[in-house]
Amino acid sequence: MKMDLVEIDANLLRNFIEAQGLSHSSLAGTLKVTTKTIQRWLNGSVRRLKPETLQNLAKALGVLPERLSRSQVVLSNRPIDRSLEELCSEHFYKRVRASNEWESYSRILKSYLHKDLRSSQQMVLHKHLGQTSLFLGELRSGKSHLDKALEIAHALHNIDEQIFILNWLAIRSELVGNIMLAMDYFKKSEELLPKTDNLACVADLYFKKGRVLFHLEHQEESVRLIRESIWLDYKRGSQNQVMISVKYFQLGGNYLRARDLKKAKVAFMRNLRCAEKAGWVRGQAYTYFCLGIIRLLEGDDYSEVRAHVGKAKRLRDNSHFHRLDTKVEQFEFFYCMANDLPEEAKNLLVKRMALVRPSRMHFAFAVLDSMFLGRRYPEHFRIRQTLVEKAKELFIKNGLKEALALLEYLNSVKSISKEDFIKRYRF
């Protein structure tokens, strides 16, 4: 007779154990199993448990067995947890984004995993944990939480949340270097749009798709979608200045890559205005670095460039940077390279490569920057050829022709001038 086994989610199990503050040995002692068995559950080498084992595990963690299961959703109509409702509200989330307190936010949210919550709050909790994990570079954990949130959203027939979660799954796919999968997620979101009249869903889809198209080198379509997303935010009266600032920053990045400095400056000034309203310190640092770079590219007086960059550095030093997004480091790297500061550029690049290691996409672009550094200052930096080959494979896989052409050019030369670096650099 075949025994029915239940598949468990290893990442959720890990989070529940952390939330309870249990050690592997104490949990193993409670369940009368070995610590090696616990490790096998956590690393995914053993994914299915007997129902009675699952019951005992859930009891030890103080949760319902269904909360550990990957295979089913049991809907619950428990009373609303007001503290979690506040933590997952839009105004609280935008404060976290403005302050970059992702690590603290993640720890607080994980403390709710063992609680018996109503299904709608379980969905929102996993969605917020998923997107927070992406900011922290925990891409596997992020997907696990987002998949769980999407599963509950399907069971609740919540179209709006399905769209938001699919969009985040697309961003996660882009980060791991699979843009085609990201576009598949966006296609699923677009198929759901006729079923909702929520402009926030449309704006979110347009912005995230525009961002991915930026990496896919479809500049015109990317600019159009991001501009429409910003327009929809203003049309629906959004007060989320942090998110509007993020969108203006991405729009400015599009124009900067195209070397349309006039439009880039306008976008970054609007980004700065929104970032100041929201108290987003890191966003202000982004802007001042970009404005300094624009003045440098325009050939302005060096004192003006230095004034913007100096302000950007002071703002950067007063913001948290332990997260996956490292735009400040990229812009400062360009500034150091353009001003013949190889040692500073090297230190920034090494730190950036360590931060973006979980994301194959961001790491490939960091490898591209390391090739610029190696060709400009061969005595200061050398990049392993194996890393160059991995970046090349990713560019080929995703059809990034401009990035691939630049990589092959840098591979073909032994040195480049400062002017050539400034001309060819890919923002």
GROMACS .gro file of C-alpha atoms in nm:
model
  427
    1MET     CA    1   0.000   0.000   0.000
    2LYS     CA    2   0.142   0.337  -0.103
    3MET     CA    3   0.191   0.581   0.183
    4ASP     CA    4   0.073   0.942   0.135
    5LEU     CA    5   0.363   1.180   0.193
    6VAL     CA    6   0.338   1.556   0.231
    7GLU     CA    7   0.586   1.790   0.062
    8ILE     CA    8   0.727   2.061   0.289
    9ASP     CA    9   0.873   2.401   0.201
   10ALA     CA   10   1.236   2.409   0.321
   11ASN     CA   11   1.261   2.789   0.324
   12LEU     CA   12   0.942   2.829   0.525
   13LEU     CA   13   1.062   2.563   0.769
   14ARG     CA   14   1.390   2.753   0.814
   15ASN     CA   15   1.203   3.077   0.881
   16PHE     CA   16   0.974   2.911   1.138
   17ILE     CA   17   1.274   2.763   1.320
   18GLU     CA   18   1.448   3.103   1.326
   19ALA     CA   19   1.129   3.277   1.443
   20GLN     CA   20   1.102   3.034   1.737
   21GLY     CA   21   1.472   3.068   1.818
   22LEU     CA   22   1.521   2.690   1.813
   23SER     CA   23   1.854   2.518   1.754
   24HIS     CA   24   1.874   2.214   1.527
   25SER     CA   25   1.976   1.994   1.819
   26SER     CA   26   1.685   2.101   2.042
   27LEU     CA   27   1.433   2.049   1.761
   28ALA     CA   28   1.586   1.710   1.680
   29GLY     CA   29   1.560   1.612   2.047
   30THR     CA   30   1.191   1.710   2.061
   31LEU     CA   31   1.111   1.509   1.747
   32LYS     CA   32   1.344   1.220   1.840
   33VAL     CA   33   1.535   1.244   1.512
   34THR     CA   34   1.898   1.327   1.433
   35THR     CA   35   2.028   1.675   1.354
   36LYS     CA   36   2.131   1.534   1.016
   37THR     CA   37   1.762   1.469   0.943
   38ILE     CA   38   1.681   1.832   1.029
   39GLN     CA   39   1.960   1.946   0.795
   40ARG     CA   40   1.822   1.728   0.515
   41TRP     CA   41   1.480   1.887   0.554
   42LEU     CA   42   1.635   2.234   0.541
   43ASN     CA   43   1.861   2.178   0.240
   44GLY     CA   44   1.581   2.013   0.042
   45SER     CA   45   1.743   1.671   0.003
   46VAL     CA   46   1.441   1.527   0.188
   47ARG     CA   47   1.126   1.707   0.077
   48ARG     CA   48   0.842   1.472   0.178
   49LEU     CA   49   0.741   1.365   0.527
   50LYS     CA   50   0.497   1.118   0.675
   51PRO     CA   51   0.177   1.291   0.793
   52GLU     CA   52   0.250   1.201   1.157
   53THR     CA   53   0.604   1.343   1.129
   54LEU     CA   54   0.463   1.663   0.983
   55GLN     CA   55   0.211   1.683   1.269
   56ASN     CA   56   0.487   1.645   1.530
   57LEU     CA   57   0.707   1.901   1.352
   58ALA     CA   58   0.423   2.154   1.333
   59LYS     CA   59   0.343   2.100   1.702
   60ALA     CA   60   0.706   2.160   1.797
   61LEU     CA   61   0.708   2.486   1.599
   62GLY     CA   62   0.366   2.597   1.725
   63VAL     CA   63   0.206   2.625   1.380
   64LEU     CA   64  -0.059   2.444   1.181
   65PRO     CA   65   0.075   2.158   0.963
   66GLU     CA   66  -0.068   2.327   0.653
   67ARG     CA   67   0.166   2.624   0.710
   68LEU     CA   68   0.467   2.399   0.643
   69SER     CA   69   0.318   2.227   0.341
   70ARG     CA   70   0.403   2.326  -0.013
   71SER     CA   71   0.118   2.130  -0.167
   72GLN     CA   72  -0.204   2.275  -0.028
   73VAL     CA   73  -0.377   2.589   0.093
   74VAL     CA   74  -0.623   2.572   0.381
   75LEU     CA   75  -0.821   2.894   0.403
   76SER     CA   76  -0.860   3.052   0.746
   77ASN     CA   77  -1.094   3.329   0.860
   78ARG     CA   78  -0.921   3.425   1.183
   79PRO     CA   79  -0.960   3.778   1.329
   80ILE     CA   80  -0.741   4.046   1.172
   81ASP     CA   81  -0.404   4.097   1.341
   82ARG     CA   82  -0.392   4.478   1.365
   83SER     CA   83  -0.018   4.498   1.430
   84LEU     CA   84   0.060   4.297   1.116
   85GLU     CA   85  -0.193   4.503   0.922
   86GLU     CA   86   0.003   4.816   1.018
   87LEU     CA   87   0.340   4.658   0.933
   88CYS     CA   88   0.220   4.561   0.586
   89SER     CA   89   0.037   4.887   0.513
   90GLU     CA   90   0.154   5.106   0.225
   91HIS     CA   91   0.258   5.399   0.444
   92PHE     CA   92   0.469   5.177   0.675
   93TYR     CA   93   0.630   4.995   0.381
   94LYS     CA   94   0.729   5.320   0.210
   95ARG     CA   95   0.895   5.433   0.536
   96VAL     CA   96   1.098   5.110   0.539
   97ARG     CA   97   1.195   5.165   0.177
   98ALA     CA   98   1.295   5.525   0.246
   99SER     CA   99   1.516   5.422   0.541
  100ASN     CA  100   1.646   5.098   0.384
  101GLU     CA  101   1.583   4.912   0.711
  102TRP     CA  102   1.521   4.584   0.527
  103GLU     CA  103   1.704   4.358   0.772
  104SER     CA  104   1.506   4.480   1.074
  105TYR     CA  105   1.181   4.471   0.877
  106SER     CA  106   1.249   4.114   0.768
  107ARG     CA  107   1.315   4.001   1.128
  108ILE     CA  108   0.991   4.160   1.249
  109LEU     CA  109   0.784   4.001   0.971
  110LYS     CA  110   0.936   3.656   1.033
  111SER     CA  111   0.818   3.672   1.393
  112TYR     CA  112   0.460   3.648   1.258
  113LEU     CA  113   0.521   3.327   1.061
  114HIS     CA  114   0.434   3.099   1.355
  115LYS     CA  115   0.106   3.281   1.428
  116ASP     CA  116  -0.232   3.149   1.321
  117LEU     CA  117  -0.337   3.424   1.078
  118ARG     CA  118  -0.634   3.464   0.847
  119SER     CA  119  -0.555   3.362   0.488
  120SER     CA  120  -0.556   3.715   0.347
  121GLN     CA  121  -0.293   3.821   0.602
  122GLN     CA  122  -0.084   3.509   0.538
  123MET     CA  123  -0.082   3.610   0.171
  124VAL     CA  124   0.026   3.968   0.244
  125LEU     CA  125   0.288   3.851   0.496
  126HIS     CA  126   0.450   3.615   0.245
  127LYS     CA  127   0.434   3.882  -0.027
  128HIS     CA  128   0.615   4.136   0.192
  129LEU     CA  129   0.869   3.878   0.309
  130GLY     CA  130   0.926   3.783  -0.055
  131GLN     CA  131   0.998   4.133  -0.178
  132THR     CA  132   1.204   4.214   0.134
  133SER     CA  133   1.415   3.903   0.068
  134LEU     CA  134   1.483   4.025  -0.286
  135PHE     CA  135   1.615   4.359  -0.158
  136LEU     CA  136   1.846   4.167   0.078
  137GLY     CA  137   1.972   3.938  -0.198
  138GLU     CA  138   1.800   3.628  -0.053
  139LEU     CA  139   1.665   3.522  -0.391
  140ARG     CA  140   1.577   3.161  -0.310
  141SER     CA  141   1.389   3.257   0.005
  142GLY     CA  142   1.220   3.539  -0.187
  143LYS     CA  143   1.083   3.301  -0.448
  144SER     CA  144   0.959   3.060  -0.183
  145HIS     CA  145   0.760   3.334  -0.006
  146LEU     CA  146   0.626   3.482  -0.331
  147ASP     CA  147   0.518   3.138  -0.456
  148LYS     CA  148   0.334   3.079  -0.127
  149ALA     CA  149   0.168   3.420  -0.151
  150LEU     CA  150   0.062   3.353  -0.510
  151GLU     CA  151  -0.081   3.015  -0.412
  152ILE     CA  152  -0.298   3.177  -0.143
  153ALA     CA  153  -0.398   3.461  -0.378
  154HIS     CA  154  -0.522   3.201  -0.630
  155ALA     CA  155  -0.722   3.026  -0.358
  156LEU     CA  156  -0.876   3.359  -0.251
  157HIS     CA  157  -0.938   3.463  -0.615
  158ASN     CA  158  -0.763   3.793  -0.537
  159ILE     CA  159  -0.677   3.928  -0.884
  160ASP     CA  160  -0.502   4.245  -0.766
  161GLU     CA  161  -0.262   4.058  -0.539
  162GLN     CA  162  -0.195   3.798  -0.809
  163ILE     CA  163  -0.079   4.079  -1.039
  164PHE     CA  164   0.146   4.238  -0.775
  165ILE     CA  165   0.301   3.902  -0.683
  166LEU     CA  166   0.357   3.798  -1.046
  167ASN     CA  167   0.534   4.130  -1.105
  168TRP     CA  168   0.769   4.064  -0.812
  169LEU     CA  169   0.836   3.711  -0.938
  170ALA     CA  170   0.932   3.869  -1.270
  171ILE     CA  171   1.181   4.098  -1.095
  172ARG     CA  172   1.323   3.797  -0.910
  173SER     CA  173   1.366   3.614  -1.243
  174GLU     CA  174   1.549   3.915  -1.386
  175LEU     CA  175   1.783   3.922  -1.086
  176VAL     CA  176   1.880   3.557  -1.131
  177GLY     CA  177   1.951   3.625  -1.499
  178ASN     CA  178   1.643   3.475  -1.667
  179ILE     CA  179   1.476   3.765  -1.847
  180MET     CA  180   1.266   3.538  -2.068
  181LEU     CA  181   1.102   3.387  -1.760
  182ALA     CA  182   1.045   3.740  -1.628
  183MET     CA  183   0.862   3.828  -1.949
  184ASP     CA  184   0.645   3.516  -1.905
  185TYR     CA  185   0.541   3.639  -1.561
  186PHE     CA  186   0.456   3.979  -1.708
  187LYS     CA  187   0.246   3.809  -1.974
  188LYS     CA  188   0.044   3.634  -1.701
  189SER     CA  189  -0.004   3.970  -1.527
  190GLU     CA  190  -0.124   4.133  -1.848
  191GLU     CA  191  -0.379   3.855  -1.898
  192LEU     CA  192  -0.527   3.942  -1.555
  193LEU     CA  193  -0.549   4.319  -1.616
  194PRO     CA  194  -0.896   4.310  -1.784
  195LYS     CA  195  -1.032   4.157  -1.461
  196THR     CA  196  -0.940   4.459  -1.244
  197ASP     CA  197  -0.994   4.834  -1.251
  198ASN     CA  198  -0.717   4.904  -0.997
  199LEU     CA  199  -0.479   5.157  -1.156
  200ALA     CA  200  -0.212   5.071  -0.897
  201CYS     CA  201  -0.186   4.722  -1.052
  202VAL     CA  202  -0.141   4.870  -1.399
  203ALA     CA  203   0.117   5.124  -1.279
  204ASP     CA  204   0.314   4.853  -1.097
  205LEU     CA  205   0.315   4.626  -1.403
  206TYR     CA  206   0.423   4.907  -1.638
  207PHE     CA  207   0.710   5.016  -1.414
  208LYS     CA  208   0.850   4.670  -1.342
  209LYS     CA  209   0.819   4.564  -1.705
  210GLY     CA  210   0.984   4.891  -1.810
  211ARG     CA  211   1.273   4.819  -1.576
  212VAL     CA  212   1.324   4.470  -1.719
  213LEU     CA  213   1.302   4.603  -2.076
  214PHE     CA  214   1.576   4.853  -1.981
  215HIS     CA  215   1.805   4.559  -1.906
  216LEU     CA  216   1.679   4.387  -2.221
  217GLU     CA  217   1.799   4.698  -2.415
  218HIS     CA  218   1.453   4.792  -2.546
  219GLN     CA  219   1.498   5.159  -2.459
  220GLU     CA  220   1.201   5.320  -2.633
  221GLU     CA  221   0.946   5.071  -2.499
  222SER     CA  222   1.103   5.093  -2.152
  223VAL     CA  223   1.077   5.474  -2.145
  224ARG     CA  224   0.716   5.464  -2.266
  225LEU     CA  225   0.606   5.219  -1.996
  226ILE     CA  226   0.784   5.400  -1.712
  227ARG     CA  227   0.638   5.736  -1.818
  228GLU     CA  228   0.289   5.582  -1.831
  229SER     CA  229   0.342   5.429  -1.486
  230ILE     CA  230   0.434   5.770  -1.341
  231TRP     CA  231   0.133   5.931  -1.511
  232LEU     CA  232  -0.098   5.665  -1.362
  233ASP     CA  233   0.044   5.732  -1.014
  234TYR     CA  234  -0.038   6.100  -1.045
  235LYS     CA  235  -0.378   6.025  -1.199
  236ARG     CA  236  -0.484   5.805  -0.906
  237GLY     CA  237  -0.349   6.057  -0.654
  238SER     CA  238  -0.075   5.835  -0.513
  239GLN     CA  239   0.101   5.979  -0.207
  240ASN     CA  240   0.386   5.727  -0.227
  241GLN     CA  241   0.665   5.974  -0.306
  242VAL     CA  242   0.933   5.708  -0.255
  243MET     CA  243   0.792   5.492  -0.534
  244ILE     CA  244   0.744   5.790  -0.768
  245SER     CA  245   1.104   5.890  -0.695
  246VAL     CA  246   1.223   5.537  -0.779
  247LYS     CA  247   1.040   5.558  -1.112
  248TYR     CA  248   1.189   5.897  -1.201
  249PHE     CA  249   1.532   5.758  -1.111
  250GLN     CA  250   1.484   5.463  -1.348
  251LEU     CA  251   1.360   5.701  -1.620
  252GLY     CA  252   1.669   5.918  -1.572
  253GLY     CA  253   1.885   5.607  -1.598
  254ASN     CA  254   1.727   5.526  -1.935
  255TYR     CA  255   1.806   5.874  -2.067
  256LEU     CA  256   2.158   5.865  -1.919
  257ARG     CA  257   2.235   5.539  -2.099
  258ALA     CA  258   2.112   5.696  -2.424
  259ARG     CA  259   2.329   6.005  -2.343
  260ASP     CA  260   2.020   6.229  -2.365
  261LEU     CA  261   2.156   6.452  -2.091
  262LYS     CA  262   1.886   6.720  -2.106
  263LYS     CA  263   1.601   6.474  -2.041
  264ALA     CA  264   1.812   6.283  -1.788
  265LYS     CA  265   1.868   6.602  -1.587
  266VAL     CA  266   1.493   6.680  -1.582
  267ALA     CA  267   1.409   6.326  -1.466
  268PHE     CA  268   1.675   6.330  -1.193
  269MET     CA  269   1.564   6.672  -1.064
  270ARG     CA  270   1.209   6.536  -1.030
  271ASN     CA  271   1.354   6.228  -0.863
  272LEU     CA  272   1.535   6.454  -0.615
  273ARG     CA  273   1.220   6.654  -0.538
  274CYS     CA  274   1.020   6.338  -0.461
  275ALA     CA  275   1.308   6.182  -0.262
  276GLU     CA  276   1.332   6.494  -0.044
  277LYS     CA  277   0.957   6.491   0.020
  278ALA     CA  278   0.974   6.125   0.121
  279GLY     CA  279   1.290   6.159   0.331
  280TRP     CA  280   1.461   5.898   0.111
  281VAL     CA  281   1.828   5.972   0.184
  282ARG     CA  282   1.975   5.708  -0.043
  283GLY     CA  283   1.754   5.829  -0.330
  284GLN     CA  284   1.893   6.179  -0.284
  285ALA     CA  285   2.246   6.035  -0.297
  286TYR     CA  286   2.153   5.861  -0.625
  287THR     CA  287   2.043   6.192  -0.772
  288TYR     CA  288   2.343   6.399  -0.671
  289PHE     CA  289   2.582   6.139  -0.813
  290CYS     CA  290   2.386   6.140  -1.139
  291LEU     CA  291   2.372   6.520  -1.158
  292GLY     CA  292   2.747   6.528  -1.100
  293ILE     CA  293   2.801   6.274  -1.378
  294ILE     CA  294   2.578   6.473  -1.615
  295ARG     CA  295   2.781   6.788  -1.547
  296LEU     CA  296   3.099   6.588  -1.605
  297LEU     CA  297   2.968   6.458  -1.939
  298GLU     CA  298   2.863   6.811  -2.036
  299GLY     CA  299   3.217   6.932  -1.967
  300ASP     CA  300   3.114   7.174  -1.690
  301ASP     CA  301   3.348   7.333  -1.438
  302TYR     CA  302   3.501   7.060  -1.221
  303SER     CA  303   3.408   7.247  -0.902
  304GLU     CA  304   3.038   7.200  -0.990
  305VAL     CA  305   3.092   6.828  -1.047
  306ARG     CA  306   3.281   6.793  -0.718
  307ALA     CA  307   3.010   6.982  -0.527
  308HIS     CA  308   2.738   6.738  -0.642
  309VAL     CA  309   2.953   6.429  -0.580
  310GLY     CA  310   3.061   6.557  -0.237
  311LYS     CA  311   2.699   6.601  -0.133
  312ALA     CA  312   2.616   6.255  -0.272
  313LYS     CA  313   2.894   6.094  -0.066
  314ARG     CA  314   2.777   6.261   0.255
  315LEU     CA  315   2.421   6.140   0.195
  316ARG     CA  316   2.541   5.791   0.103
  317ASP     CA  317   2.747   5.765   0.422
  318ASN     CA  318   2.432   5.838   0.625
  319SER     CA  319   2.223   5.564   0.464
  320HIS     CA  320   2.225   5.184   0.491
  321PHE     CA  321   2.375   5.003   0.193
  322HIS     CA  322   2.365   4.634   0.292
  323ARG     CA  323   2.124   4.535   0.018
  324LEU     CA  324   2.131   4.403  -0.335
  325ASP     CA  325   2.074   4.732  -0.519
  326THR     CA  326   2.412   4.908  -0.554
  327LYS     CA  327   2.344   5.197  -0.791
  328VAL     CA  328   2.529   5.445  -0.569
  329GLU     CA  329   2.844   5.232  -0.591
  330GLN     CA  330   2.812   5.210  -0.972
  331PHE     CA  331   2.781   5.586  -1.018
  332GLU     CA  332   3.067   5.658  -0.778
  333PHE     CA  333   3.276   5.400  -0.966
  334PHE     CA  334   3.219   5.592  -1.291
  335TYR     CA  335   3.316   5.919  -1.120
  336CYS     CA  336   3.639   5.768  -0.981
  337MET     CA  337   3.733   5.619  -1.317
  338ALA     CA  338   3.667   5.947  -1.498
  339ASN     CA  339   3.883   6.133  -1.244
  340ASP     CA  340   4.178   5.891  -1.240
  341LEU     CA  341   4.118   5.748  -0.893
  342PRO     CA  342   4.195   5.378  -0.958
  343GLU     CA  343   4.238   5.269  -0.595
  344GLU     CA  344   3.900   5.414  -0.492
  345ALA     CA  345   3.737   5.265  -0.802
  346LYS     CA  346   3.883   4.923  -0.718
  347ASN     CA  347   3.758   4.933  -0.357
  348LEU     CA  348   3.408   5.031  -0.470
  349LEU     CA  349   3.402   4.756  -0.731
  350VAL     CA  350   3.519   4.486  -0.489
  351LYS     CA  351   3.249   4.585  -0.237
  352ARG     CA  352   2.986   4.599  -0.510
  353MET     CA  353   3.076   4.255  -0.648
  354ALA     CA  354   3.042   4.107  -0.299
  355LEU     CA  355   2.698   4.265  -0.252
  356VAL     CA  356   2.556   4.163  -0.590
  357ARG     CA  357   2.696   3.809  -0.592
  358PRO     CA  358   2.349   3.651  -0.539
  359SER     CA  359   2.218   3.819  -0.857
  360ARG     CA  360   2.366   3.677  -1.176
  361MET     CA  361   2.236   3.977  -1.372
  362HIS     CA  362   2.388   4.248  -1.149
  363PHE     CA  363   2.706   4.044  -1.109
  364ALA     CA  364   2.750   4.019  -1.487
  365PHE     CA  365   2.729   4.399  -1.516
  366ALA     CA  366   2.980   4.431  -1.229
  367VAL     CA  367   3.215   4.201  -1.426
  368LEU     CA  368   3.176   4.438  -1.722
  369ASP     CA  369   3.284   4.728  -1.499
  370SER     CA  370   3.579   4.523  -1.373
  371MET     CA  371   3.692   4.480  -1.733
  372PHE     CA  372   3.686   4.858  -1.777
  373LEU     CA  373   3.900   4.892  -1.464
  374GLY     CA  374   4.140   4.620  -1.579
  375ARG     CA  375   4.187   4.775  -1.924
  376ARG     CA  376   4.220   5.129  -1.789
  377TYR     CA  377   4.453   5.040  -1.500
  378PRO     CA  378   4.601   4.692  -1.565
  379GLU     CA  379   4.849   4.738  -1.280
  380HIS     CA  380   4.565   4.780  -1.026
  381PHE     CA  381   4.314   4.512  -1.119
  382ARG     CA  382   4.281   4.186  -1.310
  383ILE     CA  383   3.958   3.991  -1.359
  384ARG     CA  384   3.947   3.612  -1.382
  385GLN     CA  385   3.861   3.496  -1.733
  386THR     CA  386   3.615   3.240  -1.595
  387LEU     CA  387   3.400   3.526  -1.460
  388VAL     CA  388   3.415   3.699  -1.798
  389GLU     CA  389   3.294   3.380  -1.967
  390LYS     CA  390   3.003   3.350  -1.723
  391ALA     CA  391   2.900   3.708  -1.792
  392LYS     CA  392   2.924   3.641  -2.165
  393GLU     CA  393   2.701   3.333  -2.133
  394LEU     CA  394   2.438   3.536  -1.948
  395PHE     CA  395   2.441   3.813  -2.211
  396ILE     CA  396   2.404   3.557  -2.491
  397LYS     CA  397   2.127   3.368  -2.309
  398ASN     CA  398   1.920   3.684  -2.261
  399GLY     CA  399   1.997   3.841  -2.599
  400LEU     CA  400   2.175   4.148  -2.456
  401LYS     CA  401   2.353   4.246  -2.777
  402GLU     CA  402   2.490   4.583  -2.661
  403ALA     CA  403   2.639   4.439  -2.342
  404LEU     CA  404   2.783   4.144  -2.535
  405ALA     CA  405   2.939   4.373  -2.797
  406LEU     CA  406   3.097   4.585  -2.522
  407LEU     CA  407   3.234   4.276  -2.346
  408GLU     CA  408   3.386   4.145  -2.669
  409TYR     CA  409   3.540   4.486  -2.741
  410LEU     CA  410   3.701   4.500  -2.395
  411ASN     CA  411   3.825   4.144  -2.444
  412SER     CA  412   3.991   4.244  -2.770
  413VAL     CA  413   4.192   4.541  -2.637
  414LYS     CA  414   4.473   4.562  -2.384
  415SER     CA  415   4.408   4.919  -2.271
  416ILE     CA  416   4.163   5.205  -2.315
  417SER     CA  417   4.192   5.580  -2.270
  418LYS     CA  418   3.985   5.789  -2.030
  419GLU     CA  419   3.793   5.938  -2.323
  420ASP     CA  420   3.715   5.592  -2.459
  421PHE     CA  421   3.594   5.480  -2.116
  422ILE     CA  422   3.359   5.778  -2.080
  423LYS     CA  423   3.226   5.730  -2.432
  424ARG     CA  424   3.166   5.354  -2.408
  425TYR     CA  425   3.058   5.315  -2.044
  426ARG     CA  426   2.723   5.140  -2.009
  427PHE     CA  427   2.503   5.288  -1.735
   0.00000   0.00000   0.00000
